[in-house]
Coordinates of C-alpha atoms and ligand atoms in Angstrom, one line a residue:
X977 CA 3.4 18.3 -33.6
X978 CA 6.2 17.5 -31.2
X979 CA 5.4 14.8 -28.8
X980 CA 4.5 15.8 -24.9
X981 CA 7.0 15.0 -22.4
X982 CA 5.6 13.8 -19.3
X983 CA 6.9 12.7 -16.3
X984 CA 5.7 11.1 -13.0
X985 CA 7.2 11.1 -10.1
X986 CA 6.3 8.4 -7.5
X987 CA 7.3 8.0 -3.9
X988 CA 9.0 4.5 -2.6
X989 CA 7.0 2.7 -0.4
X990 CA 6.0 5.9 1.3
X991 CA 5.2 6.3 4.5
X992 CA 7.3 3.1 5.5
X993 CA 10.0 4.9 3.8
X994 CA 10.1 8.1 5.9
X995 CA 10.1 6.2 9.1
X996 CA 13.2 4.5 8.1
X997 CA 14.6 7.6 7.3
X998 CA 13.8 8.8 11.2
X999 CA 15.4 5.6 12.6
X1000 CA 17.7 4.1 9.9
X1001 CA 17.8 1.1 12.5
X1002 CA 14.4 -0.1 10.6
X1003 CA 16.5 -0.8 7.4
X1004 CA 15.9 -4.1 6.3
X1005 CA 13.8 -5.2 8.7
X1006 CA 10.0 -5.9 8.2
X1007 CA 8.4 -2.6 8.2
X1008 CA 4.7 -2.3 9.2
X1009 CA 2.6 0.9 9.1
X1010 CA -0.6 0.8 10.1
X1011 CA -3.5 2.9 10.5
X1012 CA -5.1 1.3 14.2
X1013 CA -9.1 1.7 14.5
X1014 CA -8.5 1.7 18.3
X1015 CA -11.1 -0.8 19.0
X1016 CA -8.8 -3.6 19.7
X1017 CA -5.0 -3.3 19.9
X1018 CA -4.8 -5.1 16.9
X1019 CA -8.0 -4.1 14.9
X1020 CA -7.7 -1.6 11.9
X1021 CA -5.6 -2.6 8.5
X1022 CA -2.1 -1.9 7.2
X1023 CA -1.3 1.4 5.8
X1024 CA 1.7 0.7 3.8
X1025 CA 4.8 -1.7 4.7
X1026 CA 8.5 -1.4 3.2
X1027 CA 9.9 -3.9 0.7
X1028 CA 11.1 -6.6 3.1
X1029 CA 7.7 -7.4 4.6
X1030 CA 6.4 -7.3 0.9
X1031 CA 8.3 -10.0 0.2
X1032 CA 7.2 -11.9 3.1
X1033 CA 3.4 -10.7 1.7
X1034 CA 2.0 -8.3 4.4
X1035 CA 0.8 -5.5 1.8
X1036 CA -1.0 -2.4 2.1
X1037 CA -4.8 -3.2 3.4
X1038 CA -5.0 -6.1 4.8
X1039 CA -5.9 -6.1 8.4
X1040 CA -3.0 -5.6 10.7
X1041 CA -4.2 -9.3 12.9
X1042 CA -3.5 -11.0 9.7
X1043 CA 0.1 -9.3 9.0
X1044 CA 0.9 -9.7 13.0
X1045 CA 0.3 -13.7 11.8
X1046 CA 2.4 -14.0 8.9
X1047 CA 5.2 -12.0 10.5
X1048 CA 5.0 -13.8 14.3
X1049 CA 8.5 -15.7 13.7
X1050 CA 10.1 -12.2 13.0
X1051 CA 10.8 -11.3 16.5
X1052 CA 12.3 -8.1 14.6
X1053 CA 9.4 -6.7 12.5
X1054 CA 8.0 -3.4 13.6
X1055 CA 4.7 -2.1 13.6
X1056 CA 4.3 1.6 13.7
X1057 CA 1.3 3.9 13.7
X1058 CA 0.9 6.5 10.8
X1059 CA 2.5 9.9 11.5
X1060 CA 0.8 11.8 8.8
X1061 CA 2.4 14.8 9.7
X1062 CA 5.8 13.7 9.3
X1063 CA 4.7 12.2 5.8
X1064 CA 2.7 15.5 5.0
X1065 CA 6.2 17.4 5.5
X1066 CA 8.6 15.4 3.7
X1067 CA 6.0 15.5 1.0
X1068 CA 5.5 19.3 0.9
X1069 CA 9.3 19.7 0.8
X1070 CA 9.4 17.5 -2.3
X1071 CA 6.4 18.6 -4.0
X1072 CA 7.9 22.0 -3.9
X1073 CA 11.2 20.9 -5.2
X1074 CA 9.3 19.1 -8.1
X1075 CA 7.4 22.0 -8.9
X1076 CA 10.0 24.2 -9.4
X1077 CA 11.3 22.2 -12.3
X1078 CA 8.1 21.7 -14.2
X1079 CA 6.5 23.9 -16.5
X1080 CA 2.9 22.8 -15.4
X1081 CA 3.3 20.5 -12.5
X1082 CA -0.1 18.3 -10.7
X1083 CA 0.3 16.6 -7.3
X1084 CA -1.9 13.6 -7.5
X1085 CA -2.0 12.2 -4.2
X1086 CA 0.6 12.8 -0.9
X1087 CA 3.7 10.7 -2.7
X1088 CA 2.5 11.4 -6.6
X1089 CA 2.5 14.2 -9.1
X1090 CA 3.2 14.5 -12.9
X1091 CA 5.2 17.0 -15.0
X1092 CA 5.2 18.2 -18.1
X1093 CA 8.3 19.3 -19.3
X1094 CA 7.7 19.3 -22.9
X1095 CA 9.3 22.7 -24.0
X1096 CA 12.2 22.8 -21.3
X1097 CA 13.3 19.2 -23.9
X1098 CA 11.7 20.5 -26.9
X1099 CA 10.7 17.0 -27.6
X1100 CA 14.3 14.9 -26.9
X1101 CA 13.6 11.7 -24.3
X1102 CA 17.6 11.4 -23.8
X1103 CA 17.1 14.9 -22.1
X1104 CA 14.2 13.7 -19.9
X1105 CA 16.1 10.9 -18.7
X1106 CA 18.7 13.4 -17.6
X1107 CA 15.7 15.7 -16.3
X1108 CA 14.6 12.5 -14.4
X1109 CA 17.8 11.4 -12.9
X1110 CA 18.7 14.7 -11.7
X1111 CA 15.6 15.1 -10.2
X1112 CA 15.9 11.6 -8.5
X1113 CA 19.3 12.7 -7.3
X1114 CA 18.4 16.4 -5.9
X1115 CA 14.9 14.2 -4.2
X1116 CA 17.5 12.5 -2.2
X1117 CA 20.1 14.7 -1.2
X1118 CA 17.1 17.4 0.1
X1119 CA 15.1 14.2 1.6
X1120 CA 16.7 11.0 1.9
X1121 CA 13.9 9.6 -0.5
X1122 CA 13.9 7.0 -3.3
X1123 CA 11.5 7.4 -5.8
X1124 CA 10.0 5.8 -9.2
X1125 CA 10.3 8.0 -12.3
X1126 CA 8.0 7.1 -15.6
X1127 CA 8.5 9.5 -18.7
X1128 CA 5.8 9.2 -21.8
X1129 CA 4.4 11.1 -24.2
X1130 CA 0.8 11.0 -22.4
X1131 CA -0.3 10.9 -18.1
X1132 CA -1.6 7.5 -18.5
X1133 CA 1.8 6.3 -19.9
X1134 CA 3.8 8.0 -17.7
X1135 CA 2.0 6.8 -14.8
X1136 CA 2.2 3.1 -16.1
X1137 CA 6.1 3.6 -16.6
X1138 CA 6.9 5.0 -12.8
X1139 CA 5.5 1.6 -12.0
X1140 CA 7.1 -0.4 -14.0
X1141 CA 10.6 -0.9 -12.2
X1142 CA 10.0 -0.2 -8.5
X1143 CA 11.9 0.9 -6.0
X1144 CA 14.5 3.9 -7.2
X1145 CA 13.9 3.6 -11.2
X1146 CA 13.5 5.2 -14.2
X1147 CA 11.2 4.1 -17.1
X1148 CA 11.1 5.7 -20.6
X1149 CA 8.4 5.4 -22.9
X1150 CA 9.5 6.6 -26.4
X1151 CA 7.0 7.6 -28.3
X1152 CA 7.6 5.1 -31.2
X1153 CA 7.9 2.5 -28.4
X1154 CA 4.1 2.9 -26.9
X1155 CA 2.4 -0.2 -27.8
X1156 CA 5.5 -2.5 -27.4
X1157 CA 5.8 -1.4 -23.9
X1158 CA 2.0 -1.4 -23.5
X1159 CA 0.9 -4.4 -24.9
X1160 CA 2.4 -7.1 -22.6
X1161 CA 0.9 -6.0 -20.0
X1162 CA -1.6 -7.4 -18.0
X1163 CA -4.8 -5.0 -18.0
X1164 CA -4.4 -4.5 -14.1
X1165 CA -1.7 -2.1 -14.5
X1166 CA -3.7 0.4 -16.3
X1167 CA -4.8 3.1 -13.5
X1168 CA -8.8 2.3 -12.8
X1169 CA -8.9 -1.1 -13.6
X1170 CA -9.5 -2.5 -10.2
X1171 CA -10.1 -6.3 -8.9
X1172 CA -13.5 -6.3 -10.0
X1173 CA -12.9 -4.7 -13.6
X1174 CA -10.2 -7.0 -14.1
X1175 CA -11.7 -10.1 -13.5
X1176 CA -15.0 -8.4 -15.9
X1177 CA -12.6 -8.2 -18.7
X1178 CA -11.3 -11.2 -18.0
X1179 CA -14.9 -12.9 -18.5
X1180 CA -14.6 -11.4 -22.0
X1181 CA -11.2 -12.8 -22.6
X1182 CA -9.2 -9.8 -22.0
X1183 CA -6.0 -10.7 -20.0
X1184 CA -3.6 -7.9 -21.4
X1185 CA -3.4 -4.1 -23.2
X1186 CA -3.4 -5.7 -26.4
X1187 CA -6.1 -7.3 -26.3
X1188 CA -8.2 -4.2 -24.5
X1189 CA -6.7 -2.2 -27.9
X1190 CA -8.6 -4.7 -30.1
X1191 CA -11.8 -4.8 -28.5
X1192 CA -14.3 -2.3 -30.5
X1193 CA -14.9 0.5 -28.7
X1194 CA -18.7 0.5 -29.1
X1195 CA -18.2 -2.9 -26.7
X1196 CA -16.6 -1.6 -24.2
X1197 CA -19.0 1.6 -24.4
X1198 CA -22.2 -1.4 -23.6
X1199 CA -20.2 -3.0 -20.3
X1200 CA -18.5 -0.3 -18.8
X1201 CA -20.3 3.3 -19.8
X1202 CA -19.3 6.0 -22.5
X1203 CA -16.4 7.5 -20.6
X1204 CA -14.8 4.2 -18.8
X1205 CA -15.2 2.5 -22.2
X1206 CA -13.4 5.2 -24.2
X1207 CA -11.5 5.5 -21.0
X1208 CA -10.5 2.3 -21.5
X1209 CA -9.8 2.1 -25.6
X1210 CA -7.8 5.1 -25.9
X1211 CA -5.5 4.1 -23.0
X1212 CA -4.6 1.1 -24.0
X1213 CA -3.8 2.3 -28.0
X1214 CA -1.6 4.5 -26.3
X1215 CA -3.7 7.8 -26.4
X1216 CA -3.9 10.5 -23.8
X1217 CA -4.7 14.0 -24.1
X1218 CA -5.3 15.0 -21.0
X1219 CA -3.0 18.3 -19.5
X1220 CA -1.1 18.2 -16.5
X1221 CA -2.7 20.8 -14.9
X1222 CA -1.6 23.0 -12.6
X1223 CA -3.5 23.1 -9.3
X1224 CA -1.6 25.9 -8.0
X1225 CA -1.3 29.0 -9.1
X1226 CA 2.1 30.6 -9.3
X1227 CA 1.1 33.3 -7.1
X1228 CA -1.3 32.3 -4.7
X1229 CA -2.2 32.7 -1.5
X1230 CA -3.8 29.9 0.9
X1231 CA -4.6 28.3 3.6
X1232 CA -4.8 24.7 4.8
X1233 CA -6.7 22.6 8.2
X1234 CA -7.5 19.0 9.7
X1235 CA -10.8 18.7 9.9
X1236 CA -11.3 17.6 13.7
X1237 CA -12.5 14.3 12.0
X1238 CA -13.1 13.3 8.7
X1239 CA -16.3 14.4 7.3
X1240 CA -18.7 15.6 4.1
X1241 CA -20.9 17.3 6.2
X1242 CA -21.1 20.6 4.9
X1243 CA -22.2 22.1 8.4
X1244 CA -19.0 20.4 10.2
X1245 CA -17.3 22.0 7.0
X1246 CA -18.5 25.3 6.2
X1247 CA -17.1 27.3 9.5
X1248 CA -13.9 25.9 9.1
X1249 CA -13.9 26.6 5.1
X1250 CA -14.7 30.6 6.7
X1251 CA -12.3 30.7 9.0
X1252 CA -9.4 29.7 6.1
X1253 CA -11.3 32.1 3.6
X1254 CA -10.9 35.4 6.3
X1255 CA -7.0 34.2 7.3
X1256 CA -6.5 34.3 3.0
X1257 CA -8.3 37.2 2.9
X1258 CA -6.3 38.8 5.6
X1259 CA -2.8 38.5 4.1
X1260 CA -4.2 39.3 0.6
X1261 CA -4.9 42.7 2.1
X1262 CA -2.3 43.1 3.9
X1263 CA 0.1 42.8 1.2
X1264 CA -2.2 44.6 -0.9
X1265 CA -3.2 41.7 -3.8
X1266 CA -6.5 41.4 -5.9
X1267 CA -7.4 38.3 -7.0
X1268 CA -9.7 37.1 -9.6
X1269 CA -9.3 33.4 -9.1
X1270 CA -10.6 31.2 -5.5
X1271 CA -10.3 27.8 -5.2
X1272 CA -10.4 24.9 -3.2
X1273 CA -8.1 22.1 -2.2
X1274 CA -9.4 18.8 -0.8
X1275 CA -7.3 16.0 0.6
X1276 CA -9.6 13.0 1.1
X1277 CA -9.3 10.0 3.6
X1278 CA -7.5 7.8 1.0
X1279 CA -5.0 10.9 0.5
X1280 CA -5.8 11.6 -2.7
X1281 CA -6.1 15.5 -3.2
X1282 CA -9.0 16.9 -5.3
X1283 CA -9.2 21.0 -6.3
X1284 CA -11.6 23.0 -7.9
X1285 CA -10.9 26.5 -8.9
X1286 CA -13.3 29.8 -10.5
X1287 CA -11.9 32.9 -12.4
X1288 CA -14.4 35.7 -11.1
X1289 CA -15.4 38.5 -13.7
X1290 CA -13.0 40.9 -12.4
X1291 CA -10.3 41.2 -9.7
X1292 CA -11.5 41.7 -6.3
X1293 CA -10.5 42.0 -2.5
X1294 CA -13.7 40.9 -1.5
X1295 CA -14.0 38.4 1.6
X1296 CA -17.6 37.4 0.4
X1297 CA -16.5 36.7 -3.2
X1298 CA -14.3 33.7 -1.0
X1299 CA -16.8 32.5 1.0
X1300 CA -19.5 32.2 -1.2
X1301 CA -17.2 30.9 -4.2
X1302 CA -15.4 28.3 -2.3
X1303 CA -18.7 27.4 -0.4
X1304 CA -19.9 26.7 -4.0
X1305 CA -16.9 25.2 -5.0
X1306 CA -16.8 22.6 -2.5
X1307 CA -20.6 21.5 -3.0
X1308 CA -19.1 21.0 -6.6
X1309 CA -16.3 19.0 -5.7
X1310 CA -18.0 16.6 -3.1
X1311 CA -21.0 15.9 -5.5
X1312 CA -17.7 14.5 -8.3
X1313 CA -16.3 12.1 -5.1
X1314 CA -19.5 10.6 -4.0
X1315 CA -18.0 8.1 -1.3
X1316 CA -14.9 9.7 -0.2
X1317 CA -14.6 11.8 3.4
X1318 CA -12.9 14.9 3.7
X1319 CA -9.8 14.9 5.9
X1320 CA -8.0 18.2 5.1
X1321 CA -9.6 21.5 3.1
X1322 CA -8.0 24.1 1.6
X1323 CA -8.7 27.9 0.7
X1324 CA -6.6 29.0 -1.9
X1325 CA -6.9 32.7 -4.3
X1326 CA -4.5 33.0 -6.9
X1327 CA -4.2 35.2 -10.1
X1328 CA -3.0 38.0 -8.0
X1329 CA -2.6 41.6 -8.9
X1330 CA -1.5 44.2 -7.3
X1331 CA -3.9 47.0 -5.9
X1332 CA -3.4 50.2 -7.8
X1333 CA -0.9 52.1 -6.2
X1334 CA 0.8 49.3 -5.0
X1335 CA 3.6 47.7 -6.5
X1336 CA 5.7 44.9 -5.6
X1337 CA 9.2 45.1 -3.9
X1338 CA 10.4 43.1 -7.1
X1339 CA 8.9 46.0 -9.5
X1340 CA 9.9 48.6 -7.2
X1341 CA 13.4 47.4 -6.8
X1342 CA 13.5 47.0 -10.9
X1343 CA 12.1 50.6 -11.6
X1344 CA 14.7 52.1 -9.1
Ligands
LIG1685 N1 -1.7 4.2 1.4 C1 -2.6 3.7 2.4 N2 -3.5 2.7 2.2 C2 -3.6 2.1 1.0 C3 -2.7 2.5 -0.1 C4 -1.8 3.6 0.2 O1 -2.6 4.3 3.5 N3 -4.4 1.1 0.7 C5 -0.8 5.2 1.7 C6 0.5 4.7 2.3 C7 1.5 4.8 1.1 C8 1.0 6.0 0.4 O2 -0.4 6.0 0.6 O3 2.8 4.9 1.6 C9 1.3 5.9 -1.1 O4 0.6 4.8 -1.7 P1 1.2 4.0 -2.9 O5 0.1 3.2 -3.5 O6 2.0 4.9 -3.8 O7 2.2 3.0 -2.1 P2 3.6 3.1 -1.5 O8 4.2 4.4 -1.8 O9 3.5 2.7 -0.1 O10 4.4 2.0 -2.3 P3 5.0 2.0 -3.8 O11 6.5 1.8 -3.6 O12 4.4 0.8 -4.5 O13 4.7 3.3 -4.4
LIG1686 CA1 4.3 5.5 -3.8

């Protein structure tokens, strides 16, 4: 079998990035978002910064009293309050750019998303790169936004290489090159090892991928679980098999709010998950769609985006086959993210036909 092409895309220093790119004064200066709890005028804890008060180390998390203290003899570092909105724009604007290229495209979080362009390459990683670099270049011109390209046969891979050489790369993986990329590195790279799994595999002498590969998988079954530990194994051998999968539709039609705080209360959720289900509902009549698929879309406080989606038995135009799906759908969703508050929802129905005796303006111009 040809190998998968992935691809995935990852946003510079984010949210610092787009406030340079409203005041290009900020340029190489240290740049300090933060997200401010409001108790104090310094209390709550740094968003994200840009590279030059990286290198000074004021990083995303720690508390914003601590990076006013390592910055206080730069008179000109600048500390900014997150404008999620501004970030939410550029990110839709790109998102949509990227989706267009990609024969099933996934947005992982605000500034991530992965691509698979296997068939558009038909298995050639020399085209990729050109994919990549063209993708890097049309990203800027629309947006004035560097970015991190990885491109792998597999997510996890993919994921690894966009982080590889950060800010503005590009990082192949050929296939025949996986566990010599891999192997040096340190175990912390690999997405879910955390502080605390790090320093557990460190206890049992695991520093880097090579030596997660060797470890017996029955092993790392006993310490971390049956899906971490095979997680875990098949990752660092290289193997992946998860699909990019798309979580939207082609044709769709939906319908996004801010929560007026972030919740999981399903009573603070529910009329607001109503009120996007009759608006979708509404303009699928109106233009005169079916759909047999509903879904949700939930964009969580640490901006990572989860969705859930059910085909129903047959088409329909039903407002109650919405509500009651995506009230479903969301109970579904919240009981997979047990800690994480809700700070956007989404309504979405997709897998649209057209009622009969309807047809499209694109059909009806074609048949004319
Ligand atoms: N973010 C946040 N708090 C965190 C981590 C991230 O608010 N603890 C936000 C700000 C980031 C955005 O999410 O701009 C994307 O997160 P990344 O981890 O991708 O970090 P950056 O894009 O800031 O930096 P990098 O250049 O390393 O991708
Ligand atoms: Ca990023």
């Amino acid at each position: 079998m040809e190998s998968r092409v992935i691809l995935h895309v990852d946003l510079d220093y984010f949210f610092a990035q787009c406030e340079e790119r409203e005041n290009p004064s900020l340029r190489n200066r240290p740049v300090v978002v933060c997200v401010y709890s409001g108790r104090t005028a310094d209390s709550g804890a740094v968003s994200t910064t840009n590279y030059v008060a990286r290198a000074l180390g004021v990083k995303s998390g720690i508390p914003i009293a601590f990076a006013k203290r390592i910055l206080k003899e730069r008179d000109d570092a600048v500390f900014l309050p997150v404008n999620e909105e501004l970030y939410e724009r550029i990110s839709e604007s790109i998102m949509n750019l990227l989706r267009s290229h990609a024969e099933r495209f996934e947005q992982e979080s605000i500034d991530e998303a992965f691509l698979d362009i296997s068939k558009k390459v038909d298995g050639d990683f020399e085209k990729a790169e050109g994919i990549g670099l063209q993708l890097k270049r049309e990203i800027y011109s629309k947006e004035r936004i560097t970015c991190s390209v990885g491109i792998a046969p597999n997510k996890i891979l993919a994921k690894v290489a966009s982080d590889f050489r950060k800010p503005d790369g590009l990082t192949i993986v050929h296939p025949e090159e996986v566990t010599n990329f891999l192997w040096p590195l340190e175990v912390g790279k690999l997405y879910g090892v955390g502080k605390k799994t790090e320093k557990k595999m460190s206890e049992m002498g695991i520093q880097t991928m090579a030596d997660l590969a060797k470890v017996d998988v029955q092993k790392l079954i006993e310490t971390f679980g049956p899906n971490l530990g095979k997680y875990f194994h098949d990752s660092a051998n290289g193997i992946d098999d998860e699909p990019v999968e798309e979580r939207e539709g082609r044709e769709q039609i939906s319908r996004i709010a801010t929560l007026k705080e972030n919740t999981r209360d399903a009573p603070k959720i529910t009329p607001e998950l109503k009120r996007l289900a009759e608006e979708a509902h509404r303009e699928s009549v109106t233009e005169g769609w079916k759909f047999r698929s509903v879904g949700v879309l939930a964009f969580m406080e640490d901006l990572t985006v989860h969705s859930r989606s059910r085909t129903l038995e047959s088409p329909s135009s039903k407002l109650e086959d919405i509500i009651s799906t995506s009230t479903d759908l969301l109970k579904e969703l919240l009981d997979g993210i047990p800690d994480l508050q809700i700070r956007r929802i989404g309504v979405k129905v997709s897998n649209l036909s057209k009622q009969e005796g309807q047809k499209s303006l694109e059909e009806f111009l074609k048949l004319s």
